Amino acid sequence: MAVESLPYGVEPPGYRLSNEAHIGRVRLQIANLDRSVAYYETVIGLRVIERMGAVATLGAHDDARVLVELHENPAARPVDRRGHIGLYHFAILLPTRAALGRFVRHLADIGARAGSADHLVSEAIYLQDPDGLGIEVYADRPRETWQHSSRQLTMASDPLNMPDLVASGGGTPWTGAPADTVIGHVHLHVRDLAEAEKFYHDGLGFDKVVWQYPGALFLSAGGYHHHLGTNTWAAESPVASSEDAHLIEWEVVLPSVESVDGAAASLEAAGFETKRDRGDLVARDPWGTQVRVLRG
């Protein structure tokens, strides 16, 4: 199936991800499973789908999809305040602006600290879990309102109109992440944007959609504002290790075996090693962050 041409973005030189590509689950190493489960349930509003030993999976209410998978390592160190090369944040996409407004009121009610930004294409709230791992909870603006110039989407980090956002919730209480909540994107700290582009654009096949944002490169499939952000804002920080709380792996979900095979061949042609795990493609970017590409 041909991939749609768009009025913005730069297509990769060879293989290009399907319009149907989306982000699957994120796997995180944390230090204390009880503490983390409590945080993701009470603050973020996810629910436990399954818990076995040192692993728990979580998702939205009334929705069977796993969004977050927690792996306990009691020796894991919290993220340094400067960050690590690896995860900057993973982003939970709520299905409506009203849901985000209810979430913001919920955070105020429980006294949770959070940051915020209006990215023009979306409205976002930023938090850190008990181990210092970054989380964004956001809602998209309608795609027909997104602006672009010189083939780039227009994004910013402007102040959020918090009263208007809260009012959009209509006074309905927050009862947890609703059905159709998904992982919208992942944002990574990297050392070098050109190397990130070689792996994720030339190799994996994402379009570039924003490349003049200071210190950052944003990529996506199917015209989305970004499935992946990369930045050099912590370029002098150490690479996250197995001894740290960190992103173990994130998933890109594709519509067919053939599309997974195409991604594998493209990464290998770009000079990157790949392996197969029960049919899934597994690869590591130049700084060791692991991505799993699988058929949905």
PDB file of C-alpha atoms in Angstrom:
ATOM      1  CA  MET A   1       0.000   0.000   0.000  1.00  0.00           C
ATOM      2  CA  ALA A   2       1.410   3.410  -0.962  1.00  0.00           C
ATOM      3  CA  VAL A   3       2.123   5.790   1.888  1.00  0.00           C
ATOM      4  CA  GLU A   4       0.241   9.071   1.588  1.00  0.00           C
ATOM      5  CA  SER A   5       2.112  12.155   0.435  1.00  0.00           C
ATOM      6  CA  LEU A   6       1.631  15.129   2.744  1.00  0.00           C
ATOM      7  CA  PRO A   7       1.886  18.923   2.422  1.00  0.00           C
ATOM      8  CA  TYR A   8       4.468  18.917   5.220  1.00  0.00           C
ATOM      9  CA  GLY A   9       7.317  16.763   6.430  1.00  0.00           C
ATOM     10  CA  VAL A  10      10.334  15.178   4.771  1.00  0.00           C
ATOM     11  CA  GLU A  11      10.046  11.568   3.669  1.00  0.00           C
ATOM     12  CA  PRO A  12      12.927   9.159   4.361  1.00  0.00           C
ATOM     13  CA  PRO A  13      15.167   8.315   1.405  1.00  0.00           C
ATOM     14  CA  GLY A  14      14.006   4.701   1.177  1.00  0.00           C
ATOM     15  CA  TYR A  15      11.615   2.680   3.321  1.00  0.00           C
ATOM     16  CA  ARG A  16       8.791   4.714   4.849  1.00  0.00           C
ATOM     17  CA  LEU A  17       6.603   3.636   7.744  1.00  0.00           C
ATOM     18  CA  SER A  18       2.929   2.948   7.067  1.00  0.00           C
ATOM     19  CA  ASN A  19       0.296   5.590   7.777  1.00  0.00           C
ATOM     20  CA  GLU A  20      -1.098   3.085  10.278  1.00  0.00           C
ATOM     21  CA  ALA A  21       2.070   2.974  12.383  1.00  0.00           C
ATOM     22  CA  HIS A  22       1.519   3.851  16.024  1.00  0.00           C
ATOM     23  CA  ILE A  23       3.216   3.525  19.393  1.00  0.00           C
ATOM     24  CA  GLY A  24       2.573   0.430  21.500  1.00  0.00           C
ATOM     25  CA  ARG A  25       3.552  -0.138  25.108  1.00  0.00           C
ATOM     26  CA  VAL A  26       6.532   1.296  26.970  1.00  0.00           C
ATOM     27  CA  ARG A  27       8.532  -0.932  29.313  1.00  0.00           C
ATOM     28  CA  LEU A  28      10.104   0.767  32.318  1.00  0.00           C
ATOM     29  CA  GLN A  29      12.526  -0.345  35.000  1.00  0.00           C
ATOM     30  CA  ILE A  30      11.570   1.038  38.400  1.00  0.00           C
ATOM     31  CA  ALA A  31      12.800   0.429  41.952  1.00  0.00           C
ATOM     32  CA  ASN A  32       9.634  -0.358  43.894  1.00  0.00           C
ATOM     33  CA  LEU A  33       6.641  -1.955  42.206  1.00  0.00           C
ATOM     34  CA  ASP A  34       4.146  -1.200  44.986  1.00  0.00           C
ATOM     35  CA  ARG A  35       5.131   2.466  45.003  1.00  0.00           C
ATOM     36  CA  SER A  36       4.996   2.797  41.229  1.00  0.00           C
ATOM     37  CA  VAL A  37       1.693   0.972  40.850  1.00  0.00           C
ATOM     38  CA  ALA A  38       0.171   3.248  43.477  1.00  0.00           C
ATOM     39  CA  TYR A  39       1.446   6.313  41.616  1.00  0.00           C
ATOM     40  CA  TYR A  40       0.222   5.240  38.206  1.00  0.00           C
ATOM     41  CA  GLU A  41      -3.178   4.331  39.636  1.00  0.00           C
ATOM     42  CA  THR A  42      -3.823   7.286  41.940  1.00  0.00           C
ATOM     43  CA  VAL A  43      -2.053  10.123  40.113  1.00  0.00           C
ATOM     44  CA  ILE A  44      -2.040   9.132  36.437  1.00  0.00           C
ATOM     45  CA  GLY A  45      -5.305   7.190  36.494  1.00  0.00           C
ATOM     46  CA  LEU A  46      -4.238   3.909  34.911  1.00  0.00           C
ATOM     47  CA  ARG A  47      -5.390   0.508  36.179  1.00  0.00           C
ATOM     48  CA  VAL A  48      -3.484  -2.701  36.744  1.00  0.00           C
ATOM     49  CA  ILE A  49      -4.274  -5.260  34.049  1.00  0.00           C
ATOM     50  CA  GLU A  50      -1.998  -7.988  35.375  1.00  0.00           C
ATOM     51  CA  ARG A  51       0.623  -8.324  38.083  1.00  0.00           C
ATOM     52  CA  MET A  52       2.978 -11.284  38.317  1.00  0.00           C
ATOM     53  CA  GLY A  53       6.019 -11.216  40.561  1.00  0.00           C
ATOM     54  CA  ALA A  54       8.194  -8.226  39.757  1.00  0.00           C
ATOM     55  CA  VAL A  55       6.198  -7.158  36.673  1.00  0.00           C
ATOM     56  CA  ALA A  56       2.915  -5.257  36.335  1.00  0.00           C
ATOM     57  CA  THR A  57       1.048  -4.150  33.224  1.00  0.00           C
ATOM     58  CA  LEU A  58      -1.233  -1.120  33.236  1.00  0.00           C
ATOM     59  CA  GLY A  59      -3.760   0.415  30.877  1.00  0.00           C
ATOM     60  CA  ALA A  60      -6.799   2.638  30.667  1.00  0.00           C
ATOM     61  CA  HIS A  61     -10.138   1.802  32.226  1.00  0.00           C
ATOM     62  CA  ASP A  62     -12.533  -0.265  30.101  1.00  0.00           C
ATOM     63  CA  ASP A  63      -9.722  -0.928  27.631  1.00  0.00           C
ATOM     64  CA  ALA A  64      -7.680  -4.131  27.368  1.00  0.00           C
ATOM     65  CA  ARG A  65      -4.588  -2.575  25.744  1.00  0.00           C
ATOM     66  CA  VAL A  66      -1.399  -2.519  27.788  1.00  0.00           C
ATOM     67  CA  LEU A  67       0.149   0.943  27.815  1.00  0.00           C
ATOM     68  CA  VAL A  68       2.829   0.702  30.505  1.00  0.00           C
ATOM     69  CA  GLU A  69       4.772  -2.344  31.690  1.00  0.00           C
ATOM     70  CA  LEU A  70       6.690  -1.938  34.955  1.00  0.00           C
ATOM     71  CA  HIS A  71       9.693  -4.115  35.849  1.00  0.00           C
ATOM     72  CA  GLU A  72      10.941  -3.924  39.428  1.00  0.00           C
ATOM     73  CA  ASN A  73      14.649  -3.819  40.233  1.00  0.00           C
ATOM     74  CA  PRO A  74      15.077  -2.817  43.888  1.00  0.00           C
ATOM     75  CA  ALA A  75      18.644  -1.676  43.168  1.00  0.00           C
ATOM     76  CA  ALA A  76      17.606   0.740  40.393  1.00  0.00           C
ATOM     77  CA  ARG A  77      18.810   4.276  40.999  1.00  0.00           C
ATOM     78  CA  PRO A  78      16.439   7.218  40.442  1.00  0.00           C
ATOM     79  CA  VAL A  79      16.949   9.374  37.382  1.00  0.00           C
ATOM     80  CA  ASP A  80      19.480  12.129  37.950  1.00  0.00           C
ATOM     81  CA  ARG A  81      17.930  15.598  37.882  1.00  0.00           C
ATOM     82  CA  ARG A  82      19.966  16.350  34.726  1.00  0.00           C
ATOM     83  CA  GLY A  83      18.404  13.339  33.011  1.00  0.00           C
ATOM     84  CA  HIS A  84      20.000  10.424  31.209  1.00  0.00           C
ATOM     85  CA  ILE A  85      20.554   9.710  27.564  1.00  0.00           C
ATOM     86  CA  GLY A  86      17.467   7.611  26.898  1.00  0.00           C
ATOM     87  CA  LEU A  87      13.980   8.529  28.043  1.00  0.00           C
ATOM     88  CA  TYR A  88      12.979  12.192  28.297  1.00  0.00           C
ATOM     89  CA  HIS A  89       9.331  11.279  28.638  1.00  0.00           C
ATOM     90  CA  PHE A  90       6.673   8.961  27.329  1.00  0.00           C
ATOM     91  CA  ALA A  91       3.349  10.535  26.474  1.00  0.00           C
ATOM     92  CA  ILE A  92      -0.139   9.319  27.350  1.00  0.00           C
ATOM     93  CA  LEU A  93      -2.669  10.632  24.835  1.00  0.00           C
ATOM     94  CA  LEU A  94      -6.186  11.140  26.199  1.00  0.00           C
ATOM     95  CA  PRO A  95      -9.035  10.868  23.671  1.00  0.00           C
ATOM     96  CA  THR A  96     -10.597  14.289  24.353  1.00  0.00           C
ATOM     97  CA  ARG A  97      -9.733  17.741  25.623  1.00  0.00           C
ATOM     98  CA  ALA A  98     -12.494  17.353  28.213  1.00  0.00           C
ATOM     99  CA  ALA A  99     -10.683  14.335  29.658  1.00  0.00           C
ATOM    100  CA  LEU A 100      -7.484  16.372  29.929  1.00  0.00           C
ATOM    101  CA  GLY A 101      -9.396  19.151  31.689  1.00  0.00           C
ATOM    102  CA  ARG A 102     -10.725  16.642  34.228  1.00  0.00           C
ATOM    103  CA  PHE A 103      -7.222  15.260  34.706  1.00  0.00           C
ATOM    104  CA  VAL A 104      -5.866  18.738  35.462  1.00  0.00           C
ATOM    105  CA  ARG A 105      -8.589  19.328  38.057  1.00  0.00           C
ATOM    106  CA  HIS A 106      -7.768  15.936  39.583  1.00  0.00           C
ATOM    107  CA  LEU A 107      -4.088  16.902  39.896  1.00  0.00           C
ATOM    108  CA  ALA A 108      -5.094  20.116  41.665  1.00  0.00           C
ATOM    109  CA  ASP A 109      -7.414  18.213  44.005  1.00  0.00           C
ATOM    110  CA  ILE A 110      -4.640  15.832  45.110  1.00  0.00           C
ATOM    111  CA  GLY A 111      -1.940  18.511  45.198  1.00  0.00           C
ATOM    112  CA  ALA A 112       0.262  16.918  42.534  1.00  0.00           C
ATOM    113  CA  ARG A 113       2.999  19.087  41.038  1.00  0.00           C
ATOM    114  CA  ALA A 114       3.074  19.314  37.250  1.00  0.00           C
ATOM    115  CA  GLY A 115       4.329  21.433  34.393  1.00  0.00           C
ATOM    116  CA  SER A 116       2.336  22.406  31.317  1.00  0.00           C
ATOM    117  CA  ALA A 117       2.676  23.697  27.765  1.00  0.00           C
ATOM    118  CA  ASP A 118       0.577  24.610  24.764  1.00  0.00           C
ATOM    119  CA  HIS A 119       2.293  23.032  21.760  1.00  0.00           C
ATOM    120  CA  LEU A 120      -0.285  24.445  19.280  1.00  0.00           C
ATOM    121  CA  VAL A 121      -0.931  20.946  17.917  1.00  0.00           C
ATOM    122  CA  SER A 122      -1.668  19.695  21.444  1.00  0.00           C
ATOM    123  CA  GLU A 123      -2.030  20.692  25.089  1.00  0.00           C
ATOM    124  CA  ALA A 124       0.244  18.927  27.537  1.00  0.00           C
ATOM    125  CA  ILE A 125       0.820  18.289  31.236  1.00  0.00           C
ATOM    126  CA  TYR A 126       4.214  17.075  32.478  1.00  0.00           C
ATOM    127  CA  LEU A 127       4.986  14.957  35.534  1.00  0.00           C
ATOM    128  CA  GLN A 128       7.678  12.657  36.933  1.00  0.00           C
ATOM    129  CA  ASP A 129       7.002   9.261  38.448  1.00  0.00           C
ATOM    130  CA  PRO A 130       8.548   8.213  41.810  1.00  0.00           C
ATOM    131  CA  ASP A 131      11.808   7.218  40.082  1.00  0.00           C
ATOM    132  CA  GLY A 132      12.081  10.461  38.137  1.00  0.00           C
ATOM    133  CA  LEU A 133      10.931   9.048  34.800  1.00  0.00           C
ATOM    134  CA  GLY A 134       9.210  11.682  32.690  1.00  0.00           C
ATOM    135  CA  ILE A 135       5.531  11.467  31.766  1.00  0.00           C
ATOM    136  CA  GLU A 136       3.440  13.681  29.507  1.00  0.00           C
ATOM    137  CA  VAL A 137      -0.351  13.496  29.573  1.00  0.00           C
ATOM    138  CA  TYR A 138      -1.895  15.356  26.656  1.00  0.00           C
ATOM    139  CA  ALA A 139      -4.760  15.876  24.245  1.00  0.00           C
ATOM    140  CA  ASP A 140      -4.462  16.732  20.573  1.00  0.00           C
ATOM    141  CA  ARG A 141      -6.049  19.684  18.876  1.00  0.00           C
ATOM    142  CA  PRO A 142      -8.016  18.768  15.719  1.00  0.00           C
ATOM    143  CA  ARG A 143      -5.610  17.959  12.892  1.00  0.00           C
ATOM    144  CA  GLU A 144      -7.317  20.426  10.554  1.00  0.00           C
ATOM    145  CA  THR A 145      -6.178  23.260  12.863  1.00  0.00           C
ATOM    146  CA  TRP A 146      -2.472  22.346  12.685  1.00  0.00           C
ATOM    147  CA  GLN A 147      -0.362  24.888  10.832  1.00  0.00           C
ATOM    148  CA  HIS A 148       2.759  24.317   8.740  1.00  0.00           C
ATOM    149  CA  SER A 149       5.349  26.448   6.988  1.00  0.00           C
ATOM    150  CA  SER A 150       8.164  25.488   4.610  1.00  0.00           C
ATOM    151  CA  ARG A 151       7.128  21.851   5.020  1.00  0.00           C
ATOM    152  CA  GLN A 152       7.465  21.933   8.819  1.00  0.00           C
ATOM    153  CA  LEU A 153       4.612  21.613  11.275  1.00  0.00           C
ATOM    154  CA  THR A 154       4.378  24.624  13.547  1.00  0.00           C
ATOM    155  CA  MET A 155       4.951  23.675  17.171  1.00  0.00           C
ATOM    156  CA  ALA A 156       5.778  25.767  20.228  1.00  0.00           C
ATOM    157  CA  SER A 157       5.931  25.595  24.024  1.00  0.00           C
ATOM    158  CA  ASP A 158       3.582  28.416  24.968  1.00  0.00           C
ATOM    159  CA  PRO A 159       1.771  28.940  28.280  1.00  0.00           C
ATOM    160  CA  LEU A 160      -1.326  26.800  28.628  1.00  0.00           C
ATOM    161  CA  ASN A 161      -4.727  28.454  29.164  1.00  0.00           C
ATOM    162  CA  MET A 162      -5.391  26.435  32.292  1.00  0.00           C
ATOM    163  CA  PRO A 163      -8.774  27.925  33.290  1.00  0.00           C
ATOM    164  CA  ASP A 164     -10.190  27.259  29.820  1.00  0.00           C
ATOM    165  CA  LEU A 165      -8.774  23.731  29.796  1.00  0.00           C
ATOM    166  CA  VAL A 166     -10.259  22.918  33.207  1.00  0.00           C
ATOM    167  CA  ALA A 167     -13.604  24.400  32.141  1.00  0.00           C
ATOM    168  CA  SER A 168     -13.653  22.020  29.173  1.00  0.00           C
ATOM    169  CA  GLY A 169     -14.063  19.164  31.670  1.00  0.00           C
ATOM    170  CA  GLY A 170     -17.537  20.451  32.453  1.00  0.00           C
ATOM    171  CA  GLY A 171     -17.314  19.759  36.170  1.00  0.00           C
ATOM    172  CA  THR A 172     -17.405  16.001  35.640  1.00  0.00           C
ATOM    173  CA  PRO A 173     -15.015  14.268  38.055  1.00  0.00           C
ATOM    174  CA  TRP A 174     -11.932  12.403  36.858  1.00  0.00           C
ATOM    175  CA  THR A 175     -12.463   8.653  37.195  1.00  0.00           C
ATOM    176  CA  GLY A 176      -9.226   7.513  35.598  1.00  0.00           C
ATOM    177  CA  ALA A 177      -7.860   7.325  32.078  1.00  0.00           C
ATOM    178  CA  PRO A 178     -10.834   6.584  29.804  1.00  0.00           C
ATOM    179  CA  ALA A 179     -11.086   3.953  27.093  1.00  0.00           C
ATOM    180  CA  ASP A 180      -9.180   4.858  23.914  1.00  0.00           C
ATOM    181  CA  THR A 181      -6.328   6.366  25.894  1.00  0.00           C
ATOM    182  CA  VAL A 182      -3.080   5.355  24.156  1.00  0.00           C
ATOM    183  CA  ILE A 183       0.646   6.016  24.202  1.00  0.00           C
ATOM    184  CA  GLY A 184       0.853   8.881  21.728  1.00  0.00           C
ATOM    185  CA  HIS A 185       4.587   9.346  21.487  1.00  0.00           C
ATOM    186  CA  VAL A 186       7.974   8.800  23.069  1.00  0.00           C
ATOM    187  CA  HIS A 187      10.573  11.542  23.507  1.00  0.00           C
ATOM    188  CA  LEU A 188      14.256  10.649  23.918  1.00  0.00           C
ATOM    189  CA  HIS A 189      17.425  12.382  25.047  1.00  0.00           C
ATOM    190  CA  VAL A 190      20.164  11.710  22.457  1.00  0.00           C
ATOM    191  CA  ARG A 191      23.716  12.945  22.011  1.00  0.00           C
ATOM    192  CA  ASP A 192      23.530  13.936  18.350  1.00  0.00           C
ATOM    193  CA  LEU A 193      20.542  14.810  16.168  1.00  0.00           C
ATOM    194  CA  ALA A 194      22.251  13.796  12.930  1.00  0.00           C
ATOM    195  CA  GLU A 195      22.869  10.313  14.317  1.00  0.00           C
ATOM    196  CA  ALA A 196      19.295  10.148  15.596  1.00  0.00           C
ATOM    197  CA  GLU A 197      18.085  11.125  12.119  1.00  0.00           C
ATOM    198  CA  LYS A 198      20.187   8.400  10.516  1.00  0.00           C
ATOM    199  CA  PHE A 199      18.667   5.726  12.755  1.00  0.00           C
ATOM    200  CA  TYR A 200      15.051   6.848  13.041  1.00  0.00           C
ATOM    201  CA  HIS A 201      14.517   8.605   9.680  1.00  0.00           C
ATOM    202  CA  ASP A 202      16.906   6.960   7.196  1.00  0.00           C
ATOM    203  CA  GLY A 203      16.735   3.557   8.911  1.00  0.00           C
ATOM    204  CA  LEU A 204      13.444   3.017  10.702  1.00  0.00           C
ATOM    205  CA  GLY A 205      11.484   5.101   8.213  1.00  0.00           C
ATOM    206  CA  PHE A 206       9.817   7.930  10.127  1.00  0.00           C
ATOM    207  CA  ASP A 207       9.124  11.217   8.336  1.00  0.00           C
ATOM    208  CA  LYS A 208      10.808  14.317   9.718  1.00  0.00           C
ATOM    209  CA  VAL A 209       8.100  16.832  10.649  1.00  0.00           C
ATOM    210  CA  VAL A 210       9.919  19.463  12.765  1.00  0.00           C
ATOM    211  CA  TRP A 211      13.684  19.978  12.452  1.00  0.00           C
ATOM    212  CA  GLN A 212      14.320  23.627  13.346  1.00  0.00           C
ATOM    213  CA  TYR A 213      13.041  23.480  16.936  1.00  0.00           C
ATOM    214  CA  PRO A 214      16.033  24.404  19.146  1.00  0.00           C
ATOM    215  CA  GLY A 215      18.008  21.256  19.934  1.00  0.00           C
ATOM    216  CA  ALA A 216      15.290  18.863  18.838  1.00  0.00           C
ATOM    217  CA  LEU A 217      14.050  16.754  15.942  1.00  0.00           C
ATOM    218  CA  PHE A 218      10.478  15.445  15.739  1.00  0.00           C
ATOM    219  CA  LEU A 219       9.441  12.494  13.579  1.00  0.00           C
ATOM    220  CA  SER A 220       6.212  10.680  12.771  1.00  0.00           C
ATOM    221  CA  ALA A 221       4.258   8.450  10.437  1.00  0.00           C
ATOM    222  CA  GLY A 222       1.007   9.225   8.646  1.00  0.00           C
ATOM    223  CA  GLY A 223       1.229  12.985   9.189  1.00  0.00           C
ATOM    224  CA  TYR A 224       0.992  12.881  12.993  1.00  0.00           C
ATOM    225  CA  HIS A 225       2.692  15.760  14.810  1.00  0.00           C
ATOM    226  CA  HIS A 226       5.168  13.328  16.336  1.00  0.00           C
ATOM    227  CA  HIS A 227       5.400   9.715  17.339  1.00  0.00           C
ATOM    228  CA  LEU A 228       9.001  10.352  18.352  1.00  0.00           C
ATOM    229  CA  GLY A 229      10.839  13.350  19.703  1.00  0.00           C
ATOM    230  CA  THR A 230      14.616  13.477  20.041  1.00  0.00           C
ATOM    231  CA  ASN A 231      16.617  16.220  21.711  1.00  0.00           C
ATOM    232  CA  THR A 232      20.160  17.097  22.783  1.00  0.00           C
ATOM    233  CA  TRP A 233      19.113  19.026  25.897  1.00  0.00           C
ATOM    234  CA  ALA A 234      20.943  16.528  28.126  1.00  0.00           C
ATOM    235  CA  ALA A 235      23.734  15.642  25.704  1.00  0.00           C
ATOM    236  CA  GLU A 236      26.416  15.727  28.414  1.00  0.00           C
ATOM    237  CA  SER A 237      24.516  13.360  30.713  1.00  0.00           C
ATOM    238  CA  PRO A 238      25.418   9.668  31.042  1.00  0.00           C
ATOM    239  CA  VAL A 239      23.592   6.988  29.100  1.00  0.00           C
ATOM    240  CA  ALA A 240      20.902   5.276  31.190  1.00  0.00           C
ATOM    241  CA  SER A 241      22.197   1.900  32.352  1.00  0.00           C
ATOM    242  CA  SER A 242      20.719  -1.325  33.700  1.00  0.00           C
ATOM    243  CA  GLU A 243      21.441   0.060  37.180  1.00  0.00           C
ATOM    244  CA  ASP A 244      19.162   3.074  36.651  1.00  0.00           C
ATOM    245  CA  ALA A 245      15.438   3.550  36.448  1.00  0.00           C
ATOM    246  CA  HIS A 246      15.052   3.758  32.683  1.00  0.00           C
ATOM    247  CA  LEU A 247      13.125   2.971  29.527  1.00  0.00           C
ATOM    248  CA  ILE A 248      13.785  -0.701  28.807  1.00  0.00           C
ATOM    249  CA  GLU A 249      12.042  -0.637  25.442  1.00  0.00           C
ATOM    250  CA  TRP A 250       9.340   1.085  23.424  1.00  0.00           C
ATOM    251  CA  GLU A 251       7.192  -0.327  20.642  1.00  0.00           C
ATOM    252  CA  VAL A 252       6.295   0.719  17.118  1.00  0.00           C
ATOM    253  CA  VAL A 253       3.258  -1.204  15.896  1.00  0.00           C
ATOM    254  CA  LEU A 254       2.867  -1.828  12.140  1.00  0.00           C
ATOM    255  CA  PRO A 255      -0.017  -3.323  10.126  1.00  0.00           C
ATOM    256  CA  SER A 256       1.716  -6.308   8.525  1.00  0.00           C
ATOM    257  CA  VAL A 257       4.618  -8.737   8.619  1.00  0.00           C
ATOM    258  CA  GLU A 258       5.819  -7.227   5.332  1.00  0.00           C
ATOM    259  CA  SER A 259       6.044  -3.772   6.892  1.00  0.00           C
ATOM    260  CA  VAL A 260       8.091  -5.158   9.794  1.00  0.00           C
ATOM    261  CA  ASP A 261      10.390  -6.883   7.310  1.00  0.00           C
ATOM    262  CA  GLY A 262      10.761  -3.626   5.398  1.00  0.00           C
ATOM    263  CA  ALA A 263      11.826  -1.784   8.554  1.00  0.00           C
ATOM    264  CA  ALA A 264      14.385  -4.500   9.317  1.00  0.00           C
ATOM    265  CA  ALA A 265      15.896  -4.354   5.833  1.00  0.00           C
ATOM    266  CA  SER A 266      16.017  -0.559   5.931  1.00  0.00           C
ATOM    267  CA  LEU A 267      17.783  -0.425   9.301  1.00  0.00           C
ATOM    268  CA  GLU A 268      20.305  -3.013   8.156  1.00  0.00           C
ATOM    269  CA  ALA A 269      20.935  -1.102   4.922  1.00  0.00           C
ATOM    270  CA  ALA A 270      21.601   2.005   7.023  1.00  0.00           C
ATOM    271  CA  GLY A 271      24.276   0.099   8.937  1.00  0.00           C
ATOM    272  CA  PHE A 272      22.421  -0.875  12.105  1.00  0.00           C
ATOM    273  CA  GLU A 273      22.235  -4.318  13.668  1.00  0.00           C
ATOM    274  CA  THR A 274      18.833  -5.926  14.109  1.00  0.00           C
ATOM    275  CA  LYS A 275      17.573  -9.161  15.622  1.00  0.00           C
ATOM    276  CA  ARG A 276      14.297 -11.078  15.710  1.00  0.00           C
ATOM    277  CA  ASP A 277      12.380 -12.018  18.826  1.00  0.00           C
ATOM    278  CA  ARG A 278       9.369 -14.242  18.104  1.00  0.00           C
ATOM    279  CA  GLY A 279       8.891 -12.448  14.816  1.00  0.00           C
ATOM    280  CA  ASP A 280       9.322  -8.943  16.220  1.00  0.00           C
ATOM    281  CA  LEU A 281      12.143  -6.720  15.015  1.00  0.00           C
ATOM    282  CA  VAL A 282      14.377  -5.481  17.834  1.00  0.00           C
ATOM    283  CA  ALA A 283      17.060  -2.828  17.358  1.00  0.00           C
ATOM    284  CA  ARG A 284      18.996  -0.320  19.445  1.00  0.00           C
ATOM    285  CA  ASP A 285      19.654   3.281  18.512  1.00  0.00           C
ATOM    286  CA  PRO A 286      23.231   4.641  18.675  1.00  0.00           C
ATOM    287  CA  TRP A 287      22.911   5.166  22.449  1.00  0.00           C
ATOM    288  CA  GLY A 288      21.413   1.797  23.262  1.00  0.00           C
ATOM    289  CA  THR A 289      17.724   2.686  23.543  1.00  0.00           C
ATOM    290  CA  GLN A 290      15.813  -0.371  22.379  1.00  0.00           C
ATOM    291  CA  VAL A 291      12.849  -0.205  20.003  1.00  0.00           C
ATOM    292  CA  ARG A 292      10.653  -3.199  19.190  1.00  0.00           C
ATOM    293  CA  VAL A 293       8.815  -3.151  15.863  1.00  0.00           C
ATOM    294  CA  LEU A 294       5.928  -5.584  15.663  1.00  0.00           C
ATOM    295  CA  ARG A 295       2.821  -6.425  13.736  1.00  0.00           C
ATOM    296  CA  GLY A 296      -0.323  -5.178  15.446  1.00  0.00           C
TER     297      GLY A 296
END
